[in-house]
Amino acid sequence: MGLNSGYNCLQSELFCACRALHWVTPEMLRVPLDEDKPEVTEHLVSSITAIVKMDSKRAPQDKLACISKCSRHIFSAIQISNEKPAAADDFLSSLIHVVLKVNPPRLHSNIQYIIRFCHPKRLMTGEAGYYFTNLVSVGSCAVLGWGNGREVQLTTRKH
């Protein structure tokens, strides 16, 4: 089994894991977004656009810039929804929501590309590093078992 085969396998697993979680609602994730507010919806659409555009970028810093742009739009949407600054937990659940909603193309490959070719200091410090670490966490958790919802105590039952 070659290196490309391993990447393709993990890429496929991540895609399938995100697709398998199509039933997860924002309420289940405790996403603090008021999607009834047009300004919030605009930021969510912009965040989705940014993360999808990441796949079309060639340079790792450009891919990282897309992740940062996506994340800043998510933070703005949270702040508008809550009328106060967003907390880290609010951001992570909202990022999970966006990733599950859009299932970004070749997310695993893009993450691996950034890890391999971006300067490590850039990934471990600052705003971009924080956003990237959260995205890596979301991708890793999806592959490691969120596909059935049990590991994060989600249920498909109505309460």
CSV table of C-alpha atoms in Angstrom, one decimal:
chain,number,residue,atom,x,y,z
A,1,MET,CA,0.0,0.0,0.0
A,2,GLY,CA,1.6,3.3,-1.1
A,3,LEU,CA,1.6,6.7,0.4
A,4,ASN,CA,-1.1,7.9,-2.0
A,5,SER,CA,-3.3,5.0,-1.1
A,6,GLY,CA,-3.1,5.9,2.6
A,7,TYR,CA,-4.0,9.5,1.9
A,8,ASN,CA,-6.9,8.4,-0.2
A,9,CYS,CA,-8.1,6.1,2.5
A,10,LEU,CA,-8.0,8.8,5.2
A,11,GLN,CA,-9.5,11.3,2.9
A,12,SER,CA,-12.4,8.9,2.1
A,13,GLU,CA,-12.9,8.2,5.8
A,14,LEU,CA,-13.1,11.9,6.7
A,15,PHE,CA,-15.6,12.5,3.8
A,16,CYS,CA,-17.7,9.5,4.9
A,17,ALA,CA,-17.6,10.5,8.6
A,18,CYS,CA,-18.8,14.0,7.8
A,19,ARG,CA,-21.5,12.7,5.5
A,20,ALA,CA,-22.6,10.1,8.1
A,21,LEU,CA,-23.2,13.0,10.5
A,22,HIS,CA,-25.7,14.8,8.2
A,23,TRP,CA,-28.4,14.3,10.9
A,24,VAL,CA,-26.5,16.3,13.5
A,25,THR,CA,-28.3,19.6,14.2
A,26,PRO,CA,-26.8,22.8,15.5
A,27,GLU,CA,-28.9,22.4,18.6
A,28,MET,CA,-27.2,19.0,19.3
A,29,LEU,CA,-23.8,20.7,19.1
A,30,ARG,CA,-25.1,23.7,21.2
A,31,VAL,CA,-24.1,26.0,18.4
A,32,PRO,CA,-24.7,29.5,19.6
A,33,LEU,CA,-25.7,30.9,16.2
A,34,ASP,CA,-29.0,32.7,15.4
A,35,GLU,CA,-29.3,31.8,11.7
A,36,ASP,CA,-32.6,33.8,11.6
A,37,LYS,CA,-30.5,37.0,11.6
A,38,PRO,CA,-29.5,37.8,8.0
A,39,GLU,CA,-26.1,39.1,9.1
A,40,VAL,CA,-25.3,35.8,10.9
A,41,THR,CA,-26.3,33.9,7.8
A,42,GLU,CA,-24.1,36.1,5.6
A,43,HIS,CA,-21.1,35.3,7.8
A,44,LEU,CA,-21.9,31.6,7.8
A,45,VAL,CA,-22.1,31.6,4.0
A,46,SER,CA,-18.8,33.5,3.9
A,47,SER,CA,-17.2,31.0,6.2
A,48,ILE,CA,-18.4,28.1,4.0
A,49,THR,CA,-17.1,29.9,0.9
A,50,ALA,CA,-13.7,30.4,2.5
A,51,ILE,CA,-13.2,26.8,3.6
A,52,VAL,CA,-14.3,25.5,0.2
A,53,LYS,CA,-11.9,27.9,-1.6
A,54,MET,CA,-9.0,26.4,0.4
A,55,ASP,CA,-8.9,23.5,-2.0
A,56,SER,CA,-8.3,25.8,-4.9
A,57,LYS,CA,-5.2,27.4,-3.3
A,58,ARG,CA,-1.8,26.1,-4.1
A,59,ALA,CA,0.5,27.8,-1.5
A,60,PRO,CA,0.1,26.5,2.1
A,61,GLN,CA,0.0,30.0,3.5
A,62,ASP,CA,-3.0,30.7,1.1
A,63,LYS,CA,-4.8,27.6,2.4
A,64,LEU,CA,-4.1,28.8,5.9
A,65,ALA,CA,-5.4,32.2,5.0
A,66,CYS,CA,-8.7,30.6,3.9
A,67,ILE,CA,-9.0,28.8,7.3
A,68,SER,CA,-8.4,32.0,9.1
A,69,LYS,CA,-11.0,33.8,7.0
A,70,CYS,CA,-13.5,31.1,7.6
A,71,SER,CA,-12.8,31.2,11.4
A,72,ARG,CA,-13.1,35.0,11.6
A,73,HIS,CA,-16.5,34.8,9.9
A,74,ILE,CA,-17.6,32.2,12.4
A,75,PHE,CA,-16.4,34.4,15.3
A,76,SER,CA,-18.3,37.3,13.8
A,77,ALA,CA,-21.5,35.3,13.4
A,78,ILE,CA,-21.2,34.1,17.1
A,79,GLN,CA,-20.7,37.7,18.3
A,80,ILE,CA,-23.7,39.0,16.3
A,81,SER,CA,-25.8,36.1,17.6
A,82,ASN,CA,-24.9,36.6,21.2
A,83,GLU,CA,-24.2,40.3,21.2
A,84,LYS,CA,-21.0,39.6,23.1
A,85,PRO,CA,-17.5,38.2,22.3
A,86,ALA,CA,-17.4,34.5,21.4
A,87,ALA,CA,-15.9,31.9,23.7
A,88,ALA,CA,-13.5,29.2,22.5
A,89,ASP,CA,-16.1,26.4,23.1
A,90,ASP,CA,-18.7,28.4,21.1
A,91,PHE,CA,-16.2,28.6,18.2
A,92,LEU,CA,-15.3,24.9,18.2
A,93,SER,CA,-18.9,23.8,18.1
A,94,SER,CA,-19.6,26.3,15.4
A,95,LEU,CA,-16.6,25.1,13.4
A,96,ILE,CA,-17.8,21.5,13.7
A,97,HIS,CA,-21.2,22.7,12.4
A,98,VAL,CA,-19.7,24.4,9.4
A,99,VAL,CA,-17.4,21.4,8.6
A,100,LEU,CA,-20.3,19.0,8.8
A,101,LYS,CA,-22.6,21.2,6.8
A,102,VAL,CA,-20.2,21.7,3.9
A,103,ASN,CA,-18.0,18.6,4.1
A,104,PRO,CA,-15.0,20.5,2.5
A,105,PRO,CA,-13.4,18.8,-0.5
A,106,ARG,CA,-10.1,17.0,0.2
A,107,LEU,CA,-10.0,18.4,3.8
A,108,HIS,CA,-7.6,15.8,5.0
A,109,SER,CA,-5.3,16.3,2.0
A,110,ASN,CA,-5.3,20.0,2.5
A,111,ILE,CA,-4.5,19.7,6.2
A,112,GLN,CA,-1.6,17.3,5.5
A,113,TYR,CA,-0.3,19.7,2.7
A,114,ILE,CA,-0.3,22.6,5.2
A,115,ILE,CA,1.4,20.6,7.8
A,116,ARG,CA,4.1,19.4,5.4
A,117,PHE,CA,4.8,22.7,3.6
A,118,CYS,CA,4.0,25.5,5.9
A,119,HIS,CA,6.6,26.8,8.4
A,120,PRO,CA,6.0,25.0,11.7
A,121,LYS,CA,6.2,28.3,13.7
A,122,ARG,CA,3.3,29.7,11.7
A,123,LEU,CA,1.2,26.6,12.6
A,124,MET,CA,2.0,26.8,16.3
A,125,THR,CA,1.6,30.5,17.0
A,126,GLY,CA,-0.8,33.3,16.5
A,127,GLU,CA,-4.3,33.5,15.2
A,128,ALA,CA,-3.8,31.3,12.2
A,129,GLY,CA,-2.2,28.6,14.3
A,130,TYR,CA,-5.2,28.6,16.7
A,131,TYR,CA,-7.7,28.3,13.9
A,132,PHE,CA,-5.7,25.6,12.1
A,133,THR,CA,-5.4,23.5,15.4
A,134,ASN,CA,-9.1,23.6,15.8
A,135,LEU,CA,-9.7,22.5,12.2
A,136,VAL,CA,-7.2,19.6,12.6
A,137,SER,CA,-9.1,18.6,15.8
A,138,VAL,CA,-12.4,18.6,14.1
A,139,GLY,CA,-11.0,16.5,11.2
A,140,SER,CA,-9.3,14.1,13.5
A,141,CYS,CA,-12.3,13.6,15.8
A,142,ALA,CA,-14.6,13.0,12.8
A,143,VAL,CA,-12.3,10.2,11.5
A,144,LEU,CA,-11.7,8.7,14.9
A,145,GLY,CA,-15.3,7.9,15.6
A,146,TRP,CA,-17.9,10.6,15.3
A,147,GLY,CA,-19.5,8.8,12.4
A,148,ASN,CA,-22.0,7.1,14.7
A,149,GLY,CA,-22.5,9.9,17.2
A,150,ARG,CA,-22.1,7.7,20.3
A,151,GLU,CA,-18.6,9.1,21.2
A,152,VAL,CA,-19.9,12.6,21.5
A,153,GLN,CA,-23.2,11.5,23.2
A,154,LEU,CA,-25.4,12.5,20.3
A,155,THR,CA,-28.6,10.7,19.6
A,156,THR,CA,-31.0,10.7,16.6
A,157,ARG,CA,-34.0,10.4,19.0
A,158,LYS,CA,-36.3,13.4,19.5
A,159,HIS,CA,-36.4,14.5,23.1
